[in-house]
Coordinates of C-alpha atoms and ligand atoms in Angstrom, one line a residue:
X2 CA 83.8 107.9 98.1
X3 CA 80.4 106.4 98.8
X4 CA 79.9 103.5 101.3
X5 CA 77.0 101.2 100.5
X6 CA 74.0 101.0 102.8
X7 CA 74.7 97.3 103.2
X8 CA 78.2 98.0 104.6
X9 CA 76.8 100.8 106.8
X10 CA 74.3 98.4 108.4
X11 CA 77.0 95.7 108.7
X12 CA 79.3 98.1 110.5
X13 CA 76.5 99.4 112.8
X14 CA 75.6 95.8 113.8
X15 CA 79.2 94.9 114.5
X16 CA 79.6 98.0 116.8
X17 CA 77.0 97.9 119.6
X18 CA 76.3 101.4 120.8
X19 CA 77.1 100.6 124.5
X20 CA 80.5 99.1 123.5
X21 CA 81.5 102.0 121.3
X22 CA 80.3 104.7 123.7
X23 CA 81.5 102.7 126.7
X24 CA 85.1 102.9 125.4
X25 CA 84.8 106.7 125.8
X26 CA 82.4 107.2 128.7
X27 CA 81.9 105.6 132.0
X28 CA 78.5 103.9 131.7
X29 CA 76.2 103.1 134.6
X30 CA 73.5 100.5 134.1
X31 CA 70.0 101.9 134.5
X32 CA 67.6 99.2 133.8
X33 CA 67.8 98.2 130.1
X34 CA 69.7 101.5 129.4
X35 CA 72.9 103.1 130.5
X36 CA 73.6 106.5 131.9
X37 CA 76.7 108.6 131.6
X38 CA 78.0 112.1 132.0
X39 CA 77.3 113.9 128.7
X40 CA 80.5 114.4 126.7
X41 CA 78.9 117.3 124.7
X42 CA 78.1 119.6 127.6
X43 CA 79.5 120.2 131.1
X44 CA 77.5 118.4 133.8
X45 CA 78.0 117.0 137.2
X46 CA 75.1 114.6 137.2
X47 CA 74.5 112.2 134.3
X48 CA 71.7 113.0 131.9
X49 CA 73.1 111.2 128.9
X50 CA 71.1 108.0 128.2
X51 CA 72.1 105.2 126.0
X52 CA 69.7 102.6 124.8
X53 CA 71.4 99.4 123.5
X54 CA 68.1 98.0 122.4
X55 CA 67.3 101.0 120.2
X56 CA 70.9 101.8 119.2
X57 CA 70.5 105.4 120.2
X58 CA 71.7 107.9 122.7
X59 CA 70.1 111.1 124.0
X60 CA 71.1 113.8 126.4
X61 CA 68.4 115.3 128.5
X62 CA 70.6 118.2 129.3
X63 CA 71.7 119.6 125.9
X64 CA 69.3 117.6 123.7
X65 CA 72.0 115.9 121.6
X66 CA 70.9 112.5 120.3
X67 CA 72.0 110.1 117.6
X68 CA 73.5 106.7 116.8
X69 CA 77.1 105.2 116.8
X70 CA 78.1 107.1 113.7
X71 CA 76.9 110.5 114.8
X72 CA 78.7 109.9 118.1
X73 CA 81.9 109.1 116.4
X74 CA 81.5 112.2 114.1
X75 CA 80.8 114.6 117.0
X76 CA 83.1 113.2 119.6
X77 CA 86.1 112.5 117.3
X78 CA 85.6 115.3 114.9
X79 CA 85.2 112.9 111.9
X80 CA 83.1 113.1 108.8
X81 CA 80.5 110.4 108.1
X82 CA 82.7 108.3 105.9
X83 CA 85.6 108.4 108.3
X84 CA 83.3 107.5 111.2
X85 CA 82.1 104.4 109.3
X86 CA 85.6 103.5 108.3
X87 CA 87.0 103.8 111.8
X88 CA 84.3 101.6 113.2
X89 CA 84.6 99.2 110.3
X90 CA 88.3 98.9 111.0
X91 CA 87.6 98.1 114.7
X92 CA 85.3 95.3 113.6
X93 CA 87.6 94.0 110.9
X94 CA 85.2 94.9 108.1
X95 CA 86.9 95.8 104.8
X96 CA 85.6 98.8 102.9
X97 CA 86.4 99.2 99.2
X98 CA 87.4 102.7 98.5
X99 CA 86.3 104.1 95.2
X100 CA 86.9 107.5 93.6
X101 CA 85.3 110.4 95.3
X102 CA 84.0 113.7 94.1
X103 CA 84.9 115.3 97.4
X104 CA 86.4 118.7 96.9
X105 CA 89.3 117.9 99.2
X106 CA 90.2 114.9 97.0
X107 CA 91.9 117.4 94.6
X108 CA 94.0 118.8 97.4
X109 CA 95.0 115.3 98.5
X110 CA 96.2 114.6 95.0
X111 CA 98.3 117.7 95.0
X112 CA 99.9 116.8 98.3
X113 CA 100.5 113.3 97.0
X114 CA 102.3 114.8 93.9
X115 CA 104.4 117.0 96.2
X116 CA 105.3 114.1 98.5
X117 CA 106.5 112.1 95.5
X118 CA 108.4 115.1 94.1
X119 CA 110.3 115.7 97.4
X120 CA 111.0 112.0 97.7
X121 CA 112.5 111.8 94.3
X122 CA 114.6 114.9 95.0
X123 CA 116.1 113.1 98.0
X124 CA 116.9 109.9 96.1
X125 CA 118.3 111.6 92.9
X126 CA 121.6 112.6 94.4
X127 CA 123.4 110.4 97.0
X128 CA 126.3 112.9 97.2
X129 CA 124.0 115.7 98.4
X130 CA 124.1 117.4 101.8
X131 CA 120.5 116.1 102.3
X132 CA 121.8 112.5 101.8
X133 CA 124.7 113.2 104.2
X134 CA 122.2 114.3 106.8
X135 CA 120.2 111.2 106.4
X136 CA 123.3 109.0 106.8
X137 CA 124.5 111.0 109.8
X138 CA 121.2 110.1 111.4
X139 CA 121.7 106.5 110.5
X140 CA 118.4 106.3 108.6
X141 CA 118.2 103.2 106.5
X142 CA 117.0 103.3 102.9
X143 CA 114.1 101.0 103.7
X144 CA 113.0 103.6 106.3
X145 CA 113.2 106.4 103.8
X146 CA 110.8 104.3 101.7
X147 CA 108.4 103.5 104.6
X148 CA 108.0 107.1 105.6
X149 CA 108.5 108.5 102.1
X150 CA 111.1 110.9 103.4
X151 CA 112.1 113.7 101.0
X152 CA 114.1 116.8 100.3
X153 CA 113.0 120.2 99.2
X154 CA 115.7 121.6 96.9
X155 CA 116.8 125.2 96.8
X156 CA 115.9 125.6 93.2
X157 CA 112.2 126.1 92.2
X158 CA 112.0 122.7 90.4
X159 CA 108.6 122.0 91.9
X160 CA 107.1 124.7 89.6
X161 CA 108.3 122.9 86.5
X162 CA 107.1 119.5 87.7
X163 CA 103.7 120.9 88.7
X164 CA 103.3 122.3 85.2
X165 CA 104.3 119.0 83.6
X166 CA 101.8 117.2 85.9
X167 CA 99.0 119.7 85.3
X168 CA 98.9 120.6 89.0
X169 CA 97.2 123.9 89.7
X170 CA 99.7 126.3 91.4
X171 CA 96.7 127.9 93.2
X172 CA 96.3 124.5 95.0
X173 CA 100.0 124.5 95.8
X174 CA 99.5 127.9 97.5
X175 CA 96.4 126.7 99.3
X176 CA 98.4 123.9 100.8
X177 CA 101.3 126.1 101.8
X178 CA 103.7 124.6 99.3
X179 CA 104.1 127.8 97.4
X180 CA 104.3 131.2 99.0
X181 CA 104.0 134.2 96.6
X182 CA 104.7 132.0 93.7
X183 CA 107.9 130.6 95.2
X184 CA 108.6 127.3 96.9
X185 CA 107.8 127.6 100.6
X186 CA 110.4 125.0 101.6
X187 CA 113.9 125.3 100.4
X188 CA 116.9 123.1 101.4
X189 CA 114.8 121.1 104.0
X190 CA 114.3 117.5 104.9
X191 CA 110.6 116.6 104.3
X192 CA 108.4 114.3 106.3
X193 CA 105.0 113.8 104.6
X194 CA 102.2 113.5 107.2
X195 CA 99.7 110.9 106.2
X196 CA 96.5 109.9 107.8
X197 CA 95.4 106.3 108.6
X198 CA 94.2 105.9 105.0
X199 CA 97.4 107.0 103.2
X200 CA 96.2 110.5 102.4
X201 CA 99.0 113.1 102.6
X202 CA 97.6 115.9 104.9
X203 CA 100.6 118.1 105.1
X204 CA 104.3 118.2 105.6
X205 CA 106.9 118.4 108.4
X206 CA 110.2 119.9 107.5
X207 CA 113.6 120.0 109.2
X208 CA 116.7 122.2 108.5
X209 CA 119.9 120.4 107.6
X210 CA 122.1 122.2 110.2
X211 CA 121.5 123.2 113.7
X212 CA 119.8 126.6 113.0
X213 CA 116.5 127.4 114.7
X214 CA 113.7 126.7 114.3
X215 CA 114.7 123.2 113.5
X216 CA 111.2 121.9 112.6
X217 CA 108.5 123.7 110.8
X218 CA 105.2 122.2 109.5
X219 CA 103.4 123.3 106.4
X220 CA 100.7 125.8 107.2
X221 CA 97.2 124.7 108.1
X222 CA 94.8 124.1 105.2
X223 CA 91.4 122.6 104.5
X224 CA 92.9 119.2 105.0
X225 CA 95.7 119.9 107.5
X226 CA 94.6 120.8 111.1
X227 CA 97.6 120.4 113.2
X228 CA 95.9 119.9 116.6
X229 CA 93.9 117.0 115.1
X230 CA 96.7 114.9 113.7
X231 CA 99.0 112.3 115.0
X232 CA 102.1 111.6 113.0
X233 CA 102.8 108.0 111.9
X234 CA 99.2 106.6 111.9
X235 CA 99.5 105.3 108.3
X236 CA 102.8 103.6 109.1
X237 CA 102.1 102.4 112.6
X238 CA 98.3 102.5 113.1
X239 CA 97.9 98.7 112.9
X240 CA 100.4 98.1 115.7
X241 CA 98.8 100.3 118.4
X242 CA 96.1 97.9 119.6
X243 CA 97.9 96.6 122.7
X244 CA 99.6 99.7 123.7
X245 CA 100.9 102.9 122.0
X246 CA 104.1 104.8 122.7
X247 CA 103.7 108.5 122.4
X248 CA 106.7 110.6 121.3
X249 CA 107.1 114.2 120.4
X250 CA 108.9 114.3 117.1
X251 CA 109.1 112.8 113.6
X252 CA 112.7 111.6 114.2
X253 CA 111.8 109.9 117.5
X254 CA 109.1 107.9 115.8
X255 CA 111.3 107.0 112.8
X256 CA 114.2 105.9 115.0
X257 CA 112.0 103.8 117.2
X258 CA 110.4 102.1 114.2
X259 CA 113.8 101.4 112.7
X260 CA 114.8 99.8 116.0
X261 CA 111.8 97.4 115.7
X262 CA 109.4 99.3 117.9
X263 CA 106.4 99.7 115.7
X264 CA 103.6 100.8 118.1
X265 CA 104.5 104.5 118.1
X266 CA 102.8 107.8 117.3
X267 CA 104.1 111.4 117.5
X268 CA 102.3 114.5 118.6
X269 CA 104.5 116.5 116.2
X270 CA 106.3 118.7 118.7
X271 CA 103.3 120.7 119.6
X272 CA 101.9 119.9 123.1
X273 CA 99.4 117.1 123.0
X274 CA 95.8 118.2 122.3
X275 CA 92.5 116.7 123.4
X276 CA 91.6 115.8 119.9
X277 CA 94.9 114.0 119.5
X278 CA 94.2 112.1 122.7
X279 CA 90.7 111.1 121.4
X280 CA 92.2 110.0 118.1
X281 CA 94.7 107.8 120.0
X282 CA 91.8 106.3 121.9
X283 CA 90.4 105.1 118.6
X284 CA 93.4 102.8 118.3
X285 CA 94.3 101.8 121.8
X286 CA 93.4 101.9 125.5
X287 CA 97.0 102.1 126.9
X288 CA 99.6 104.8 126.3
X289 CA 103.2 105.1 127.4
X290 CA 104.5 108.7 127.2
X291 CA 108.1 108.7 126.0
X292 CA 109.4 112.3 126.1
X293 CA 112.8 114.0 126.4
X294 CA 114.7 114.0 129.6
X295 CA 114.9 117.8 130.0
X296 CA 112.7 120.1 132.1
X297 CA 110.4 121.0 129.2
X298 CA 109.9 117.3 128.4
X299 CA 108.9 116.6 132.0
X300 CA 106.5 119.5 132.0
X301 CA 105.0 118.4 128.7
X302 CA 104.6 114.9 130.1
X303 CA 102.7 116.3 133.1
X304 CA 100.3 118.1 130.8
X305 CA 99.9 115.0 128.5
X306 CA 99.0 112.8 131.5
X307 CA 95.9 114.8 132.3
X308 CA 94.8 115.0 128.7
X309 CA 95.2 111.3 128.1
X310 CA 93.4 110.4 131.3
X311 CA 90.5 112.5 130.4
X312 CA 90.3 110.6 127.1
X313 CA 89.9 107.4 129.2
X314 CA 93.3 106.1 128.4
X315 CA 95.6 104.2 130.8
X316 CA 98.8 106.2 131.1
X317 CA 102.4 105.3 131.9
X318 CA 105.4 107.5 131.6
X319 CA 109.0 106.9 130.6
X320 CA 111.3 109.8 130.8
X321 CA 114.8 109.5 129.3
X322 CA 118.0 110.7 131.0
X323 CA 118.6 114.4 130.9
X324 CA 119.5 115.8 127.4
X325 CA 118.5 112.6 125.6
X326 CA 115.6 112.3 123.3
X327 CA 114.3 108.9 122.0
X328 CA 116.2 109.4 118.7
X329 CA 119.6 110.1 120.3
X330 CA 119.0 107.5 123.0
X331 CA 118.3 104.7 120.6
X332 CA 121.3 105.7 118.4
X333 CA 123.5 105.6 121.5
X334 CA 122.2 102.6 123.3
X335 CA 120.4 100.7 120.6
X336 CA 117.2 100.1 122.6
X337 CA 114.9 101.4 125.3
X338 CA 113.8 99.4 128.3
X339 CA 110.1 100.0 128.5
X340 CA 109.7 97.9 131.7
X341 CA 111.1 101.0 133.4
X342 CA 107.9 103.0 132.6
X343 CA 106.2 104.3 135.7
X344 CA 102.5 104.6 136.4
X345 CA 101.3 108.2 136.1
X346 CA 101.0 108.5 139.9
X347 CA 104.5 107.2 140.5
X348 CA 105.7 109.8 138.0
X349 CA 103.8 112.6 139.7
X350 CA 104.7 111.5 143.1
X351 CA 107.5 113.5 144.7
X352 CA 109.0 113.4 148.1
X353 CA 107.4 116.3 150.1
X354 CA 109.4 117.8 152.8
X355 CA 107.0 120.7 153.8
X356 CA 103.3 120.9 154.3
X357 CA 103.1 123.4 151.4
X358 CA 104.7 120.9 149.1
X359 CA 102.4 118.2 150.2
X360 CA 99.3 120.2 149.8
X361 CA 100.4 121.4 146.3
X362 CA 100.9 117.7 145.4
X363 CA 97.4 116.8 146.8
X364 CA 95.9 119.6 144.7
X365 CA 97.7 118.4 141.6
X366 CA 96.4 114.8 142.2
X367 CA 92.9 116.2 142.8
X368 CA 92.9 117.9 139.4
X369 CA 94.3 114.8 137.7
X370 CA 91.8 112.4 139.3
X371 CA 88.9 114.7 138.4
X372 CA 89.9 114.2 134.7
X373 CA 89.4 110.4 134.9
X374 CA 85.9 109.8 133.5
X375 CA 85.6 106.2 134.8
X376 CA 84.4 106.2 138.4
X377 CA 85.8 102.8 139.3
X378 CA 89.3 103.6 138.0
X379 CA 89.1 107.0 139.7
X380 CA 88.3 105.3 143.0
X381 CA 91.1 102.8 142.6
X382 CA 93.7 105.4 141.8
X383 CA 92.5 107.6 144.7
X384 CA 92.9 104.7 147.1
X385 CA 96.4 104.0 146.0
X386 CA 97.5 107.7 146.0
X387 CA 95.9 108.3 149.3
X388 CA 97.8 105.4 150.8
X389 CA 101.1 106.8 149.5
X390 CA 100.4 110.3 150.7
X391 CA 99.0 109.0 154.0
X392 CA 95.8 111.0 153.7
X393 CA 92.1 110.2 153.5
X394 CA 91.1 109.5 150.0
X395 CA 88.0 111.7 150.3
X396 CA 90.3 114.7 150.0
X397 CA 91.5 113.5 146.6
X398 CA 88.0 112.9 145.3
X399 CA 86.5 116.1 146.6
X400 CA 86.4 117.9 143.3
X401 CA 85.3 114.9 141.3
X402 CA 82.3 113.9 143.3
X403 CA 79.3 113.2 141.2
X404 CA 75.8 112.4 142.3
X405 CA 73.4 110.4 140.3
X406 CA 70.1 112.1 139.8
X407 CA 67.0 110.6 138.5
X408 CA 65.3 112.2 135.6
X409 CA 61.9 113.3 136.9
X410 CA 58.9 113.4 134.7
X411 CA 55.8 115.3 135.6
X412 CA 52.6 114.6 133.8
X413 CA 51.0 117.7 135.1
X414 CA 51.2 121.1 133.5
X415 CA 51.8 119.8 130.1
X416 CA 49.8 120.6 127.1
X417 CA 47.9 118.1 125.0
X418 CA 50.4 117.9 122.2
X419 CA 53.3 117.2 124.5
X420 CA 51.4 114.5 126.4
X421 CA 50.3 112.8 123.2
X422 CA 53.8 113.0 121.8
X423 CA 55.2 111.5 124.9
X424 CA 52.7 108.7 124.7
X425 CA 53.8 108.1 121.1
X426 CA 57.4 107.8 122.3
X427 CA 56.4 105.4 125.0
X428 CA 54.3 103.3 122.7
X429 CA 57.0 103.1 120.1
X430 CA 59.4 101.8 122.7
X431 CA 57.1 99.3 124.4
X432 CA 54.8 96.9 122.7
X433 CA 53.0 96.6 126.0
X434 CA 52.2 100.3 126.0
X435 CA 51.0 100.2 122.4
X436 CA 48.9 97.2 123.2
X437 CA 47.2 99.1 126.1
X438 CA 46.5 102.0 123.8
X439 CA 45.0 99.8 121.1
X440 CA 42.8 98.2 123.7
X441 CA 41.7 101.6 124.8
X442 CA 41.1 102.7 121.2
X443 CA 43.3 105.7 121.9
X444 CA 43.3 108.2 119.1
X445 CA 45.3 111.4 119.4
X446 CA 43.6 114.8 119.2
X447 CA 46.7 116.3 117.7
X448 CA 46.2 115.7 114.0
X449 CA 50.0 115.6 113.0
X450 CA 50.5 112.7 115.3
X451 CA 47.8 110.5 113.9
X452 CA 49.9 108.8 111.1
X453 CA 52.7 108.1 113.6
X454 CA 50.3 106.4 116.0
X455 CA 49.0 104.3 113.1
X456 CA 52.6 103.3 112.3
X457 CA 53.2 102.3 115.9
X458 CA 49.9 100.4 116.0
X459 CA 51.2 98.5 113.0
X460 CA 54.4 97.5 114.8
X461 CA 56.8 100.4 114.0
X462 CA 59.6 101.0 116.5
X463 CA 61.1 104.2 117.8
X464 CA 64.0 104.2 115.4
X465 CA 61.6 103.7 112.5
X466 CA 59.6 106.7 113.6
X467 CA 62.8 108.9 113.7
X468 CA 63.2 108.4 109.9
X469 CA 59.6 109.7 109.3
X470 CA 59.2 112.6 111.8
X471 CA 60.6 115.9 110.5
X472 CA 59.7 118.2 113.3
X473 CA 62.8 118.4 115.6
X474 CA 60.7 119.1 118.7
X475 CA 58.4 116.1 118.2
X476 CA 61.4 113.9 117.5
X477 CA 63.1 115.1 120.7
X478 CA 60.0 114.4 122.8
X479 CA 59.5 110.9 121.3
X480 CA 63.2 109.9 121.9
X481 CA 63.2 111.3 125.4
X482 CA 59.9 109.6 126.4
X483 CA 61.1 106.3 124.9
X484 CA 64.3 106.4 126.7
X485 CA 62.8 107.3 130.1
X486 CA 60.5 104.3 130.0
X487 CA 63.0 102.5 132.3
X488 CA 61.9 104.7 135.1
X489 CA 58.3 103.6 134.8
X490 CA 57.5 100.7 137.0
X491 CA 53.8 100.1 136.3
X492 CA 53.1 100.6 132.6
X493 CA 49.3 100.2 133.0
X494 CA 49.1 102.9 135.7
X495 CA 51.3 105.2 133.6
X496 CA 49.2 104.8 130.5
X497 CA 46.1 105.4 132.6
X498 CA 47.7 108.5 134.0
X499 CA 48.4 109.8 130.6
X500 CA 44.9 109.1 129.3
X501 CA 43.3 110.7 132.3
X502 CA 45.4 113.8 131.9
X503 CA 44.6 114.0 128.2
X504 CA 40.9 113.5 128.9
X505 CA 41.0 116.2 131.5
X506 CA 42.4 118.6 129.0
X507 CA 39.8 117.5 126.5
X508 CA 37.1 118.2 129.0
X509 CA 38.4 121.6 129.8
X510 CA 38.6 122.5 126.1
X511 CA 35.0 121.3 125.6
X512 CA 33.9 123.2 128.7
X513 CA 35.4 126.4 127.3
X514 CA 33.7 125.8 124.0
X515 CA 30.3 125.3 125.6
X516 CA 30.7 128.3 127.9
X517 CA 31.2 130.5 124.8
X518 CA 28.1 129.0 123.2
X519 CA 26.1 129.8 126.4
X520 CA 27.4 133.4 126.4
X521 CA 26.1 133.8 122.8
X522 CA 22.7 132.5 124.0
X523 CA 22.4 129.8 121.3
X524 CA 22.9 126.7 123.5
X525 CA 20.7 123.6 122.9
X526 CA 19.1 121.5 125.6
X527 CA 21.5 118.7 124.8
X528 CA 24.6 120.7 125.0
X529 CA 23.5 122.1 128.3
X530 CA 23.2 118.6 129.7
X531 CA 26.6 117.8 128.4
X532 CA 28.0 120.9 130.2
X533 CA 26.3 119.7 133.5
X534 CA 27.9 116.3 133.1
X535 CA 31.3 117.8 132.5
X536 CA 31.1 120.0 135.6
X537 CA 30.0 117.1 137.8
X538 CA 32.6 114.6 136.5
Ligands
ZN20 ZN1 74.5 116.9 126.9

């Protein structure tokens, strides 16, 4: 699938970089730019700069830079097309999907075939044990259709069907649907796992009796990475905007959806991963955790809280009575009262009888608060929790203190090429600087930089230069210098400083040259005078 340049530009314009990155990071205004803690490397003081004007970001710590698309790709583990599609969806821009030559496309087709096959196997016999299981769970036929539920028969029918449909059995092996030439799933209920764009990534399966393990997923493949995927996104993705309800299993999600609660996603039994939390953040800002009422459900909720908070999500928790899961609870009582959901700190708060219990609780809150990237929200929560625990809030914030530091730039001790490259970055980011250089007839000594200075003198901007410069080091210095412009108060003085430093280096180079000529004994009267002047200046 190829997305046109026109659409890419449209999507980029509809998604200002500070809005997109601001939904993940806590941004601090720094003049025309924003600063944040870098999400790509560990740091305590922010060295990640975002320039809304230029539509770029750059980290002075680890050197990562890019635009909204590269950020979505890196941060959310997406490929370019999915990054564009995700941002397009946020902005309500429709993208036509056309056939693709992507090698994974073949695997998606095979999974699609398998999903349809399993689905037809469930529907073909309404006297079967599979159908009885479906009925015992009160699953409606419309729900079977919505989620494309299926049944994997005991007999190897899938092999015949694959042959008839010209499906390569090697691909079936690759996707974990065949194992040593035999169907991998036999006598199981099948839940196809689809992504937001209706591609079948893999399958969840369930036994028909109470034998363990009840649920098994198909194995990981080129297109199925369990820790990255949330179940239900195709079916429920469009309902998540206001708030998402996070459950553990397929059946929890399906029963809730059947009861009219559409804004649900499932972490598929595994404990929630950071990638899943980040994926969720693509769809919503608020999450209510709805887990089982047993000890392991409560433990899983505790872990999920920290992971969701660190993805900048607002978190509430609703724990069901002991021995109930959302599926069984809905079937028994018909609905769930979500107004009973607690804030994460209410959920974590326990009555502490002893000093040890209290200090353990404080430590627990310390760790949780440290995970909240947004400083304001962290402060607000800390105030509330400190009040409840009757302690000073500085204890809670101890491990999450962050000090802003200014990016210092020293003009000294840099070589000519670096100075001139920085000047190029500054000029490409400020018409004022470029004007001053033109007035000064500045011409770089570094030959490679000459065409870029010409571009800038003709009105090219920083982002234009980035398309032309191939040298990574030069690119890096240009972006860095351009972004740091905010810290420069007096542009004229700064340009003067640069030119003076460059001239000083030029003089030193010339002095060295003449000294060599003098040593050879071939120096002219005129050169000697020049040398005198250089020494005196
Ligand atoms: Zn970084």
